[in-house]
Amino acid sequence: MNPVATKPAAAESFRDSISTIDAEGKRVWLFPKKPSGKLYNARKWVSYGLLTLLFAGPWLRLNELPVLMLNVVERKFIIMGQIFWPQDFFILLLGFMAFILFIILFTVVYGRIFCGWVCPQTIFMEMVFRRVEYFFEGDASQQKALDKADWTWNKIWRRTGKHSVFVLISLLIANTFLAYIIGSEALVKIIADSPLNHLGGLSSMVVFTGVFYAVFARFREQVCTIACPYGRLQGVMLDKNTITVAYDYGRGEPREKLRKNQERKAGDCIDCKQCVQVCPTGIDIRNGAQQMECINCTACIDVCNSIMDLINKPHGLIRYDSEAHIEAGTKFKVTGRTKAYTAVLVVLVVLVGVMVGLLITRSNVDATVLRTPGQLYQKTERGTVTNLYNISVINKTNRAMPIELRVLEPADGSVKLVGQNGLKLPAQGMVEGVFFAELPTAALTHTSNKIRIGVYSGGQLITEEKTKFLAPAQ
Ligand code: SF4
Ligand code: SF4
């Protein structure tokens, strides 16, 4: 075991200010160096997968319905091809609570891995907009030079090209965002039709585009360091055992520049500051673990590993580890706490999986049958008894269907609709009706009997409902 490590002398004063705001309160514009390395490549592939899912999402169909549509305006929600009606909101609420619990537990153990690998803000900023910027303006040093340069043709075409692509990508994100709210069909209609017929939709598109452009072209890393509520909650969710991107000060300190022909007695950190230059939030990870601005993007791990290769030292001076391990000078190992939390997370994922399974396999048609208030029973000359019922049927699918009602139990019962020949269930709609159920007296043994009504469409039983059937005392 290493001797117990001591923190660098920089103390905690770095926590008093934000790296992107200077002493006078002015914005410090960051020019992070282009990252590269194994983790960056892995993140690129994760990002490509997630971006494909995000952009394809509104166009994918399940049960002839969008995979995801969250129309908050009309309070119409479709998840995994299932329509959620107001009476289903407890399911959404449960799902939302499970999601929040998952995020909290996950953050307690694995820190901000979500921020670095999955968060849409990081993915768009680092993997889309920043890469467009590198394409037009080059790496950090060229960007800085261009920023200071006069407005020559070189600067004009680079800046115009970059911002034009930024606006186009923002427009694409805005359209996708809108498609998740109003549905892809409605979006296509807005695009194809005369703008005058869709002024509301068109203005939302312009506003969303403007917001996305402002966020990714101007506000940038400040979304994570100033605005994001998840980022602000790190202080209460993280502890010394949380896995974060951390600098091993026990191994790195005392830091000292590398000099030729010098017998080196210092730590492994050669103070090259590459980890600072590559950081998209402008912090120095060597100041201490769990800095609020660190989004765990792993860029500093990659760059420090490449420096360690150059000076023939092992990787991992900056790595995924817990503050407790770094402090104790022990190597990273999976602790009982990590295992226990992971087990709870797995249980949570299984529970959510079961819930999703139940949702997907639940009935697409719901019926409610109630005896008409104030009515008892009627005896007929045919030796039967009738009861009057009200029925409402909700269709959660995108298909209209004619429906018919039958008595499933007891046998020999029949149904007669009042005032209409048949019921037609509209797509994503509801139909109501009134009907008589008629049973032979011989089938009625009590004054209150059980009856099962089946709802059929195309000869197929699609749902059924139990209720009571009243009869005279035998
Ligand atoms: S990149 Fe590594 S060696 Fe260079 S300053 Fe950062 S921690 Fe030290
Ligand atoms: S400190 Fe490292 S992991 Fe954290 S944001 Fe900066 S580069 Fe990314």
Tab-separated table of C-alpha atoms and ligand atoms in Angstrom:
chain	number	residue	atom	x	y	z
A	1	MET	CA	0.000	0.000	0.000
A	2	ASN	CA	1.196	3.551	-0.793
A	3	PRO	CA	1.800	5.947	2.059
A	4	VAL	CA	-1.253	8.006	2.829
A	5	ALA	CA	-1.396	10.754	0.208
A	6	THR	CA	-1.627	14.451	0.954
A	7	LYS	CA	-3.710	16.857	-1.073
A	8	PRO	CA	-1.951	19.510	-3.182
A	9	ALA	CA	-1.341	22.770	-1.367
A	10	ALA	CA	-3.791	24.710	-3.526
A	11	ALA	CA	-6.319	24.273	-0.687
A	12	GLU	CA	-9.974	24.782	-1.487
A	13	SER	CA	-9.967	28.411	-2.689
A	14	PHE	CA	-10.663	27.276	-6.279
A	15	ARG	CA	-14.169	26.390	-5.143
A	16	ASP	CA	-14.912	30.076	-4.428
A	17	SER	CA	-15.172	31.064	-8.099
A	18	ILE	CA	-16.251	29.694	-11.454
A	19	SER	CA	-13.537	29.191	-14.052
A	20	THR	CA	-15.554	30.873	-16.806
A	21	ILE	CA	-16.193	34.150	-14.933
A	22	ASP	CA	-13.327	36.528	-14.114
A	23	ALA	CA	-12.865	38.698	-11.038
A	24	GLU	CA	-14.875	41.499	-12.660
A	25	GLY	CA	-17.760	39.178	-13.421
A	26	LYS	CA	-17.027	38.991	-17.154
A	27	ARG	CA	-17.297	35.812	-19.194
A	28	VAL	CA	-14.004	33.999	-19.826
A	29	TRP	CA	-14.401	32.408	-23.253
A	30	LEU	CA	-12.950	28.890	-23.342
A	31	PHE	CA	-10.963	27.386	-26.194
A	32	PRO	CA	-10.574	23.747	-25.139
A	33	LYS	CA	-8.012	21.662	-26.972
A	34	LYS	CA	-9.419	18.975	-29.293
A	35	PRO	CA	-9.579	15.739	-27.279
A	36	SER	CA	-8.472	12.337	-28.523
A	37	GLY	CA	-7.861	8.913	-27.017
A	38	LYS	CA	-9.571	5.636	-26.183
A	39	LEU	CA	-12.282	7.057	-23.934
A	40	TYR	CA	-13.040	9.883	-26.361
A	41	ASN	CA	-13.433	7.349	-29.181
A	42	ALA	CA	-15.739	5.210	-27.026
A	43	ARG	CA	-17.793	8.312	-26.170
A	44	LYS	CA	-18.023	9.161	-29.848
A	45	TRP	CA	-19.639	5.795	-30.605
A	46	VAL	CA	-22.032	6.064	-27.668
A	47	SER	CA	-22.961	9.560	-28.910
A	48	TYR	CA	-23.542	8.371	-32.488
A	49	GLY	CA	-25.892	5.667	-31.190
A	50	LEU	CA	-27.816	8.073	-28.959
A	51	LEU	CA	-28.037	10.771	-31.651
A	52	THR	CA	-29.388	8.215	-34.135
A	53	LEU	CA	-32.040	7.189	-31.588
A	54	LEU	CA	-32.941	10.807	-30.845
A	55	PHE	CA	-33.365	11.860	-34.481
A	56	ALA	CA	-35.064	8.634	-35.579
A	57	GLY	CA	-37.388	8.577	-32.522
A	58	PRO	CA	-40.289	10.674	-33.887
A	59	TRP	CA	-40.351	8.640	-37.118
A	60	LEU	CA	-40.323	5.170	-35.530
A	61	ARG	CA	-43.681	3.427	-35.173
A	62	LEU	CA	-44.923	0.735	-32.805
A	63	ASN	CA	-48.538	-0.452	-33.020
A	64	GLU	CA	-48.872	2.138	-35.813
A	65	LEU	CA	-48.169	4.866	-33.236
A	66	PRO	CA	-45.027	6.931	-32.540
A	67	VAL	CA	-42.541	5.293	-30.162
A	68	LEU	CA	-42.476	8.524	-28.163
A	69	MET	CA	-44.727	11.563	-28.355
A	70	LEU	CA	-45.158	13.981	-25.461
A	71	ASN	CA	-47.832	16.440	-26.503
A	72	VAL	CA	-47.973	18.571	-23.382
A	73	VAL	CA	-50.222	21.105	-25.116
A	74	GLU	CA	-53.041	18.617	-25.790
A	75	ARG	CA	-52.093	16.375	-22.829
A	76	LYS	CA	-51.621	13.403	-25.127
A	77	PHE	CA	-48.717	11.105	-24.365
A	78	ILE	CA	-47.548	8.091	-26.349
A	79	ILE	CA	-44.733	5.967	-24.967
A	80	MET	CA	-43.517	2.806	-26.700
A	81	GLY	CA	-46.529	2.920	-29.037
A	82	GLN	CA	-48.968	3.047	-26.097
A	83	ILE	CA	-51.344	5.959	-25.610
A	84	PHE	CA	-51.560	7.254	-22.052
A	85	TRP	CA	-54.969	8.557	-21.109
A	86	PRO	CA	-55.657	10.772	-18.100
A	87	GLN	CA	-56.567	7.613	-16.112
A	88	ASP	CA	-53.100	6.179	-16.849
A	89	PHE	CA	-51.212	9.011	-15.227
A	90	PHE	CA	-50.427	7.046	-12.107
A	91	ILE	CA	-48.312	4.751	-14.311
A	92	LEU	CA	-46.395	7.732	-15.701
A	93	LEU	CA	-45.979	9.077	-12.183
A	94	LEU	CA	-44.641	5.718	-10.920
A	95	GLY	CA	-42.281	5.499	-13.890
A	96	PHE	CA	-41.078	9.043	-13.261
A	97	MET	CA	-40.488	8.347	-9.560
A	98	ALA	CA	-38.559	5.142	-10.391
A	99	PHE	CA	-36.472	7.145	-12.876
A	100	ILE	CA	-35.628	9.837	-10.294
A	101	LEU	CA	-34.726	7.166	-7.708
A	102	PHE	CA	-32.517	5.459	-10.271
A	103	ILE	CA	-30.736	8.720	-11.107
A	104	ILE	CA	-30.120	9.515	-7.427
A	105	LEU	CA	-28.774	6.039	-6.574
A	106	PHE	CA	-26.731	5.903	-9.752
A	107	THR	CA	-25.187	9.311	-9.005
A	108	VAL	CA	-24.358	8.345	-5.419
A	109	VAL	CA	-22.267	5.411	-6.665
A	110	TYR	CA	-21.102	6.337	-10.145
A	111	GLY	CA	-21.064	10.135	-9.952
A	112	ARG	CA	-21.608	12.159	-13.096
A	113	ILE	CA	-21.026	9.404	-15.639
A	114	PHE	CA	-24.430	10.354	-17.061
A	115	CYS	CA	-23.180	13.930	-17.702
A	116	GLY	CA	-20.104	12.802	-19.593
A	117	TRP	CA	-21.562	9.956	-21.618
A	118	VAL	CA	-25.317	10.368	-22.028
A	119	CYS	CA	-26.446	13.948	-21.344
A	120	PRO	CA	-27.798	15.555	-24.552
A	121	GLN	CA	-26.146	18.865	-23.635
A	122	THR	CA	-22.676	17.252	-23.479
A	123	ILE	CA	-23.276	15.142	-26.573
A	124	PHE	CA	-24.432	18.076	-28.707
A	125	MET	CA	-21.829	20.468	-27.303
A	126	GLU	CA	-18.776	18.222	-27.388
A	127	MET	CA	-19.604	15.784	-30.166
A	128	VAL	CA	-21.503	17.988	-32.603
A	129	PHE	CA	-21.060	21.758	-32.191
A	130	ARG	CA	-17.480	21.656	-30.883
A	131	ARG	CA	-16.451	19.381	-33.759
A	132	VAL	CA	-18.017	21.754	-36.303
A	133	GLU	CA	-15.968	24.478	-34.626
A	134	TYR	CA	-12.734	22.455	-34.891
A	135	PHE	CA	-13.552	21.862	-38.572
A	136	PHE	CA	-13.957	25.557	-39.409
A	137	GLU	CA	-11.552	27.185	-36.967
A	138	GLY	CA	-8.959	24.518	-36.151
A	139	ASP	CA	-7.670	23.463	-32.718
A	140	ALA	CA	-7.515	25.658	-29.577
A	141	SER	CA	-4.436	27.742	-30.529
A	142	GLN	CA	-5.797	28.495	-34.025
A	143	GLN	CA	-9.181	29.411	-32.540
A	144	LYS	CA	-7.523	31.828	-30.114
A	145	ALA	CA	-5.512	33.412	-32.947
A	146	LEU	CA	-8.635	33.718	-35.102
A	147	ASP	CA	-10.514	35.309	-32.228
A	148	LYS	CA	-7.870	38.026	-31.870
A	149	ALA	CA	-7.413	38.498	-35.643
A	150	ASP	CA	-8.938	41.358	-37.651
A	151	TRP	CA	-12.015	40.716	-39.765
A	152	THR	CA	-10.186	39.564	-42.862
A	153	TRP	CA	-11.794	37.270	-45.498
A	154	ASN	CA	-10.245	34.270	-43.697
A	155	LYS	CA	-12.045	35.122	-40.449
A	156	ILE	CA	-15.291	36.083	-42.221
A	157	TRP	CA	-15.733	32.820	-44.120
A	158	ARG	CA	-14.712	30.665	-41.161
A	159	ARG	CA	-17.056	32.396	-38.720
A	160	THR	CA	-19.921	32.598	-41.243
A	161	GLY	CA	-19.493	28.931	-42.195
A	162	LYS	CA	-19.424	27.844	-38.549
A	163	HIS	CA	-22.455	29.862	-37.489
A	164	SER	CA	-24.438	28.848	-40.592
A	165	VAL	CA	-23.887	25.184	-39.750
A	166	PHE	CA	-24.751	25.944	-36.092
A	167	VAL	CA	-28.077	27.466	-37.203
A	168	LEU	CA	-28.823	24.484	-39.474
A	169	ILE	CA	-28.118	21.974	-36.695
A	170	SER	CA	-30.196	24.054	-34.260
A	171	LEU	CA	-33.040	24.014	-36.802
A	172	LEU	CA	-32.740	20.234	-37.090
A	173	ILE	CA	-32.807	19.824	-33.286
A	174	ALA	CA	-35.764	22.227	-33.028
A	175	ASN	CA	-37.700	20.256	-35.667
A	176	THR	CA	-36.964	16.975	-33.885
A	177	PHE	CA	-37.971	18.477	-30.556
A	178	LEU	CA	-41.214	19.735	-32.093
A	179	ALA	CA	-41.856	16.323	-33.699
A	180	TYR	CA	-41.675	14.758	-30.218
A	181	ILE	CA	-44.362	17.200	-29.070
A	182	ILE	CA	-46.800	17.402	-31.968
A	183	GLY	CA	-45.898	14.200	-33.852
A	184	SER	CA	-43.963	13.764	-37.104
A	185	GLU	CA	-47.111	13.855	-39.310
A	186	ALA	CA	-48.124	17.268	-37.941
A	187	LEU	CA	-44.559	18.511	-38.387
A	188	VAL	CA	-44.438	17.382	-42.036
A	189	LYS	CA	-47.765	19.184	-42.575
A	190	ILE	CA	-46.338	22.429	-41.141
A	191	ILE	CA	-43.254	22.166	-43.355
A	192	ALA	CA	-45.147	21.242	-46.530
A	193	ASP	CA	-48.136	23.567	-46.156
A	194	SER	CA	-48.304	27.355	-46.506
A	195	PRO	CA	-46.608	29.018	-43.485
A	196	LEU	CA	-49.678	31.251	-43.059
A	197	ASN	CA	-51.755	28.212	-42.089
A	198	HIS	CA	-49.380	27.251	-39.273
A	199	LEU	CA	-48.211	30.464	-37.696
A	200	GLY	CA	-48.182	28.925	-34.202
A	201	GLY	CA	-46.098	25.903	-35.235
A	202	LEU	CA	-43.785	28.042	-37.306
A	203	SER	CA	-43.123	30.508	-34.498
A	204	SER	CA	-42.393	27.618	-32.088
A	205	MET	CA	-39.891	26.292	-34.613
A	206	VAL	CA	-38.164	29.698	-34.862
A	207	VAL	CA	-38.121	30.128	-31.066
A	208	PHE	CA	-36.741	26.598	-30.461
A	209	THR	CA	-34.068	27.118	-33.146
A	210	GLY	CA	-33.054	30.413	-31.541
A	211	VAL	CA	-32.871	28.835	-28.076
A	212	PHE	CA	-30.755	25.871	-29.251
A	213	TYR	CA	-28.445	28.172	-31.215
A	214	ALA	CA	-28.013	30.468	-28.188
A	215	VAL	CA	-27.302	27.501	-25.901
A	216	PHE	CA	-24.698	25.831	-28.117
A	217	ALA	CA	-23.118	28.870	-29.765
A	218	ARG	CA	-23.035	31.226	-26.777
A	219	PHE	CA	-24.114	29.834	-23.394
A	220	ARG	CA	-22.247	26.526	-23.861
A	221	GLU	CA	-20.534	24.979	-20.783
A	222	GLN	CA	-22.397	27.424	-18.528
A	223	VAL	CA	-25.492	25.241	-18.921
A	224	CYS	CA	-23.589	22.606	-16.895
A	225	THR	CA	-21.729	24.890	-14.508
A	226	ILE	CA	-24.451	27.438	-13.756
A	227	ALA	CA	-27.909	26.407	-14.965
A	228	CYS	CA	-28.265	22.610	-14.700
A	229	PRO	CA	-30.179	21.572	-11.535
A	230	TYR	CA	-28.676	18.066	-11.692
A	231	GLY	CA	-25.208	19.613	-11.635
A	232	ARG	CA	-26.136	21.764	-8.638
A	233	LEU	CA	-27.383	18.732	-6.720
A	234	GLN	CA	-24.028	16.936	-6.961
A	235	GLY	CA	-22.967	18.435	-3.648
A	236	VAL	CA	-25.646	16.489	-1.765
A	237	MET	CA	-25.465	13.264	-3.789
A	238	LEU	CA	-21.720	12.688	-4.016
A	239	ASP	CA	-19.543	11.501	-1.165
A	240	LYS	CA	-15.951	10.319	-0.786
A	241	ASN	CA	-16.809	6.843	-2.075
A	242	THR	CA	-18.443	8.058	-5.275
A	243	ILE	CA	-16.594	7.152	-8.453
A	244	THR	CA	-15.564	10.300	-10.307
A	245	VAL	CA	-12.850	11.492	-12.638
A	246	ALA	CA	-10.059	12.096	-10.117
A	247	TYR	CA	-6.402	13.099	-10.060
A	248	ASP	CA	-4.169	10.814	-7.995
A	249	TYR	CA	-2.300	13.492	-6.042
A	250	GLY	CA	-0.504	10.808	-4.023
A	251	ARG	CA	1.212	9.730	-7.198
A	252	GLY	CA	1.346	13.060	-9.033
A	253	GLU	CA	2.592	15.429	-6.317
A	254	PRO	CA	4.852	17.235	-5.920
A	255	ARG	CA	4.337	18.208	-9.534
A	256	GLU	CA	7.376	19.458	-11.391
A	257	LYS	CA	8.222	20.280	-15.001
A	258	LEU	CA	10.297	17.696	-16.830
A	259	ARG	CA	13.869	18.812	-17.367
A	260	LYS	CA	16.588	17.191	-19.429
A	261	ASN	CA	19.305	15.174	-17.656
A	262	GLN	CA	17.715	15.746	-14.268
A	263	GLU	CA	17.361	12.993	-11.726
A	264	ARG	CA	13.649	13.209	-11.054
A	265	LYS	CA	12.496	13.017	-7.451
A	266	ALA	CA	9.132	14.724	-7.939
A	267	GLY	CA	5.785	13.041	-8.534
A	268	ASP	CA	4.506	11.789	-11.886
A	269	CYS	CA	2.742	15.035	-12.820
A	270	ILE	CA	5.053	17.026	-15.103
A	271	ASP	CA	2.806	20.096	-14.862
A	272	CYS	CA	2.273	20.174	-18.627
A	273	LYS	CA	-1.260	21.534	-18.020
A	274	GLN	CA	-2.630	19.489	-20.922
A	275	CYS	CA	-5.442	18.296	-18.631
A	276	VAL	CA	-6.455	21.943	-18.080
A	277	GLN	CA	-6.202	22.889	-21.751
A	278	VAL	CA	-8.416	20.027	-22.874
A	279	CYS	CA	-11.120	20.623	-20.240
A	280	PRO	CA	-14.384	21.902	-21.775
A	281	THR	CA	-15.388	23.572	-18.498
A	282	GLY	CA	-11.990	25.187	-17.950
A	283	ILE	CA	-11.079	23.614	-14.614
A	284	ASP	CA	-7.910	22.064	-13.252
A	285	ILE	CA	-8.768	18.555	-12.096
A	286	ARG	CA	-5.593	18.585	-9.984
A	287	ASN	CA	-7.231	21.076	-7.618
A	288	GLY	CA	-9.280	18.266	-6.148
A	289	ALA	CA	-11.888	15.637	-6.918
A	290	GLN	CA	-15.623	16.350	-7.129
A	291	GLN	CA	-15.404	19.840	-8.564
A	292	MET	CA	-18.886	21.064	-9.310
A	293	GLU	CA	-17.901	22.096	-12.869
A	294	CYS	CA	-16.459	18.676	-13.792
A	295	ILE	CA	-18.866	16.918	-16.139
A	296	ASN	CA	-16.785	13.706	-16.110
A	297	CYS	CA	-16.151	13.977	-19.833
A	298	THR	CA	-12.878	11.972	-19.488
A	299	ALA	CA	-10.946	14.285	-21.854
A	300	CYS	CA	-8.327	14.888	-19.139
A	301	ILE	CA	-7.936	11.118	-18.562
A	302	ASP	CA	-7.158	10.583	-22.245
A	303	VAL	CA	-4.711	13.440	-22.539
A	304	CYS	CA	-2.895	12.606	-19.294
A	305	ASN	CA	-2.565	8.965	-20.376
A	306	SER	CA	-0.952	10.128	-23.609
A	307	ILE	CA	1.514	12.223	-21.557
A	308	MET	CA	2.262	9.197	-19.339
A	309	ASP	CA	3.037	7.209	-22.518
A	310	LEU	CA	5.537	9.891	-23.544
A	311	ILE	CA	7.370	9.825	-20.192
A	312	ASN	CA	7.108	6.046	-19.765
A	313	LYS	CA	4.863	6.082	-16.733
A	314	PRO	CA	1.792	3.940	-16.196
A	315	HIS	CA	-1.642	5.250	-17.197
A	316	GLY	CA	-4.138	6.418	-14.585
A	317	LEU	CA	-2.618	9.527	-12.990
A	318	ILE	CA	-6.078	10.909	-13.766
A	319	ARG	CA	-8.672	8.140	-13.769
A	320	TYR	CA	-12.121	6.997	-12.676
A	321	ASP	CA	-11.754	6.450	-8.931
A	322	SER	CA	-13.173	7.513	-5.584
A	323	GLU	CA	-11.745	10.253	-3.409
A	324	ALA	CA	-11.503	7.723	-0.557
A	325	HIS	CA	-9.215	5.433	-2.589
A	326	ILE	CA	-7.040	8.300	-3.742
A	327	GLU	CA	-6.754	9.564	-0.169
A	328	ALA	CA	-5.872	6.125	1.186
A	329	GLY	CA	-3.459	5.503	-1.676
A	330	THR	CA	-5.136	2.194	-2.488
A	331	LYS	CA	-5.956	0.877	-5.934
A	332	PHE	CA	-9.532	1.039	-7.153
A	333	LYS	CA	-11.608	-1.951	-6.213
A	334	VAL	CA	-15.310	-2.607	-6.205
A	335	THR	CA	-16.474	-2.136	-2.596
A	336	GLY	CA	-19.410	-3.782	-0.804
A	337	ARG	CA	-21.202	-0.431	-0.939
A	338	THR	CA	-20.831	-0.256	-4.714
A	339	LYS	CA	-22.100	-3.840	-5.040
A	340	ALA	CA	-25.091	-3.171	-2.770
A	341	TYR	CA	-26.110	-0.008	-4.620
A	342	THR	CA	-25.611	-1.731	-7.971
A	343	ALA	CA	-27.887	-4.579	-6.814
A	344	VAL	CA	-30.597	-2.036	-5.879
A	345	LEU	CA	-30.153	-0.378	-9.277
A	346	VAL	CA	-30.534	-3.739	-11.034
A	347	VAL	CA	-33.737	-4.440	-9.047
A	348	LEU	CA	-35.019	-0.998	-10.042
A	349	VAL	CA	-34.233	-1.641	-13.705
A	350	VAL	CA	-36.006	-5.034	-13.510
A	351	LEU	CA	-39.055	-3.396	-11.886
A	352	VAL	CA	-39.193	-0.707	-14.563
A	353	GLY	CA	-38.750	-3.454	-17.189
A	354	VAL	CA	-41.712	-5.377	-15.735
A	355	MET	CA	-43.774	-2.184	-15.723
A	356	VAL	CA	-42.893	-1.478	-19.362
A	357	GLY	CA	-43.746	-5.111	-20.214
A	358	LEU	CA	-47.145	-4.763	-18.522
A	359	LEU	CA	-47.765	-1.540	-20.390
A	360	ILE	CA	-46.905	-3.008	-23.748
A	361	THR	CA	-49.051	-6.084	-23.209
A	362	ARG	CA	-52.003	-4.289	-21.584
A	363	SER	CA	-55.380	-4.149	-23.292
A	364	ASN	CA	-55.723	-1.511	-25.983
A	365	VAL	CA	-59.440	-1.208	-25.347
A	366	ASP	CA	-61.005	-0.467	-21.957
A	367	ALA	CA	-64.703	-0.859	-21.263
A	368	THR	CA	-66.785	0.330	-18.316
A	369	VAL	CA	-70.267	-1.189	-17.861
A	370	LEU	CA	-72.575	0.255	-15.191
A	371	ARG	CA	-76.204	-0.519	-14.463
A	372	THR	CA	-78.351	2.476	-15.394
A	373	PRO	CA	-79.171	4.291	-12.126
A	374	GLY	CA	-82.775	4.084	-10.919
A	375	GLN	CA	-83.567	0.942	-12.945
A	376	LEU	CA	-84.167	-2.509	-11.394
A	377	TYR	CA	-85.215	-5.287	-13.759
A	378	GLN	CA	-88.030	-6.053	-16.159
A	379	LYS	CA	-89.758	-9.372	-16.728
A	380	THR	CA	-90.685	-10.186	-20.306
A	381	GLU	CA	-93.446	-12.335	-21.795
A	382	ARG	CA	-90.743	-14.623	-23.185
A	383	GLY	CA	-89.915	-15.804	-19.662
A	384	THR	CA	-86.729	-13.749	-19.455
A	385	VAL	CA	-85.481	-10.845	-17.344
A	386	THR	CA	-83.754	-7.726	-18.673
A	387	ASN	CA	-81.486	-5.139	-17.045
A	388	LEU	CA	-80.537	-1.773	-18.507
A	389	TYR	CA	-76.810	-0.794	-18.682
A	390	ASN	CA	-74.622	2.121	-19.769
A	391	ILE	CA	-71.361	1.282	-21.476
A	392	SER	CA	-68.343	3.421	-22.385
A	393	VAL	CA	-65.466	1.989	-24.380
A	394	ILE	CA	-62.076	3.716	-24.798
A	395	ASN	CA	-59.894	2.936	-27.806
A	396	LYS	CA	-56.166	3.417	-27.102
A	397	THR	CA	-55.105	2.422	-30.618
A	398	ASN	CA	-54.828	4.359	-33.828
A	399	ARG	CA	-57.470	2.156	-35.553
A	400	ALA	CA	-61.206	2.768	-35.658
A	401	MET	CA	-63.207	-0.431	-35.092
A	402	PRO	CA	-66.861	-1.488	-35.118
A	403	ILE	CA	-67.701	-3.308	-31.886
A	404	GLU	CA	-70.477	-5.636	-30.764
A	405	LEU	CA	-71.473	-6.749	-27.281
A	406	ARG	CA	-72.220	-10.281	-26.155
A	407	VAL	CA	-73.104	-11.896	-22.823
A	408	LEU	CA	-70.242	-14.256	-21.964
A	409	GLU	CA	-71.698	-15.558	-18.714
A	410	PRO	CA	-74.236	-16.924	-17.877
A	411	ALA	CA	-74.908	-18.853	-21.084
A	412	ASP	CA	-77.996	-18.108	-23.228
A	413	GLY	CA	-77.904	-14.376	-22.521
A	414	SER	CA	-78.271	-11.731	-25.202
A	415	VAL	CA	-77.630	-7.996	-25.683
A	416	LYS	CA	-79.840	-5.416	-27.370
A	417	LEU	CA	-78.570	-1.892	-27.984
A	418	VAL	CA	-80.993	0.947	-27.313
A	419	GLY	CA	-81.523	3.453	-30.115
A	420	GLN	CA	-78.680	2.360	-32.385
A	421	ASN	CA	-77.767	-0.558	-34.627
A	422	GLY	CA	-74.125	-0.904	-33.665
A	423	LEU	CA	-71.282	0.830	-31.882
A	424	LYS	CA	-68.346	2.299	-33.795
A	425	LEU	CA	-65.226	2.923	-31.764
A	426	PRO	CA	-63.181	5.810	-33.240
A	427	ALA	CA	-59.349	5.740	-33.324
A	428	GLN	CA	-57.901	7.118	-30.070
A	429	GLY	CA	-61.437	7.921	-29.012
A	430	MET	CA	-64.384	6.767	-26.963
A	431	VAL	CA	-67.906	5.522	-27.659
A	432	GLU	CA	-70.844	5.365	-25.264
A	433	GLY	CA	-74.060	3.394	-25.489
A	434	VAL	CA	-77.034	2.002	-23.608
A	435	PHE	CA	-78.082	-1.649	-23.861
A	436	PHE	CA	-80.410	-4.259	-22.397
A	437	ALA	CA	-78.938	-7.568	-21.261
A	438	GLU	CA	-81.523	-10.348	-21.345
A	439	LEU	CA	-81.200	-13.619	-19.423
A	440	PRO	CA	-83.542	-16.612	-19.122
A	441	THR	CA	-85.181	-16.812	-15.673
A	442	ALA	CA	-83.753	-20.316	-15.242
A	443	ALA	CA	-80.213	-18.856	-15.250
A	444	LEU	CA	-81.003	-16.502	-12.379
A	445	THR	CA	-80.588	-18.106	-8.987
A	446	HIS	CA	-80.252	-14.962	-6.853
A	447	THR	CA	-81.640	-11.470	-6.733
A	448	SER	CA	-78.155	-10.177	-7.650
A	449	ASN	CA	-76.311	-12.324	-10.189
A	450	LYS	CA	-72.887	-12.084	-11.796
A	451	ILE	CA	-72.810	-11.248	-15.484
A	452	ARG	CA	-69.838	-10.925	-17.872
A	453	ILE	CA	-70.160	-8.717	-20.951
A	454	GLY	CA	-67.713	-9.285	-23.819
A	455	VAL	CA	-66.688	-6.533	-26.278
A	456	TYR	CA	-65.969	-8.008	-29.716
A	457	SER	CA	-64.481	-6.545	-32.859
A	458	GLY	CA	-64.257	-8.532	-36.097
A	459	GLY	CA	-65.400	-11.632	-34.186
A	460	GLN	CA	-62.472	-11.291	-31.712
A	461	LEU	CA	-62.986	-10.729	-28.003
A	462	ILE	CA	-60.998	-7.530	-27.237
A	463	THR	CA	-62.029	-6.876	-23.653
A	464	GLU	CA	-64.631	-7.917	-21.099
A	465	GLU	CA	-66.272	-6.417	-18.047
A	466	LYS	CA	-68.030	-7.943	-15.023
A	467	THR	CA	-71.102	-6.402	-13.458
A	468	LYS	CA	-74.330	-7.323	-11.576
A	469	PHE	CA	-77.655	-8.451	-12.994
A	470	LEU	CA	-80.725	-7.970	-10.817
A	471	ALA	CA	-83.614	-10.452	-10.854
A	472	PRO	CA	-86.806	-11.108	-8.879
A	473	ALA	CA	-86.586	-13.499	-5.905
A	474	GLN	CA	-87.201	-17.088	-7.058
B	1	SF4	S1	-1.881	16.121	-18.026
B	1	SF4	FE1	-1.188	14.781	-16.416
B	1	SF4	S2	0.971	15.275	-16.265
B	1	SF4	FE2	0.077	16.948	-17.407
B	1	SF4	S3	-0.417	18.469	-15.846
B	1	SF4	FE3	-2.229	17.187	-16.113
B	1	SF4	S4	-2.034	15.641	-14.531
B	1	SF4	FE4	0.004	16.571	-14.785
B	2	SF4	S1	-11.890	17.888	-15.334
B	2	SF4	FE1	-11.581	16.305	-16.870
B	2	SF4	S2	-13.429	15.080	-16.816
B	2	SF4	FE2	-13.862	16.972	-15.717
B	2	SF4	S3	-14.797	18.265	-17.267
B	2	SF4	FE3	-12.605	18.742	-17.255
B	2	SF4	S4	-11.715	17.402	-18.791
B	2	SF4	FE4	-13.756	16.636	-18.372
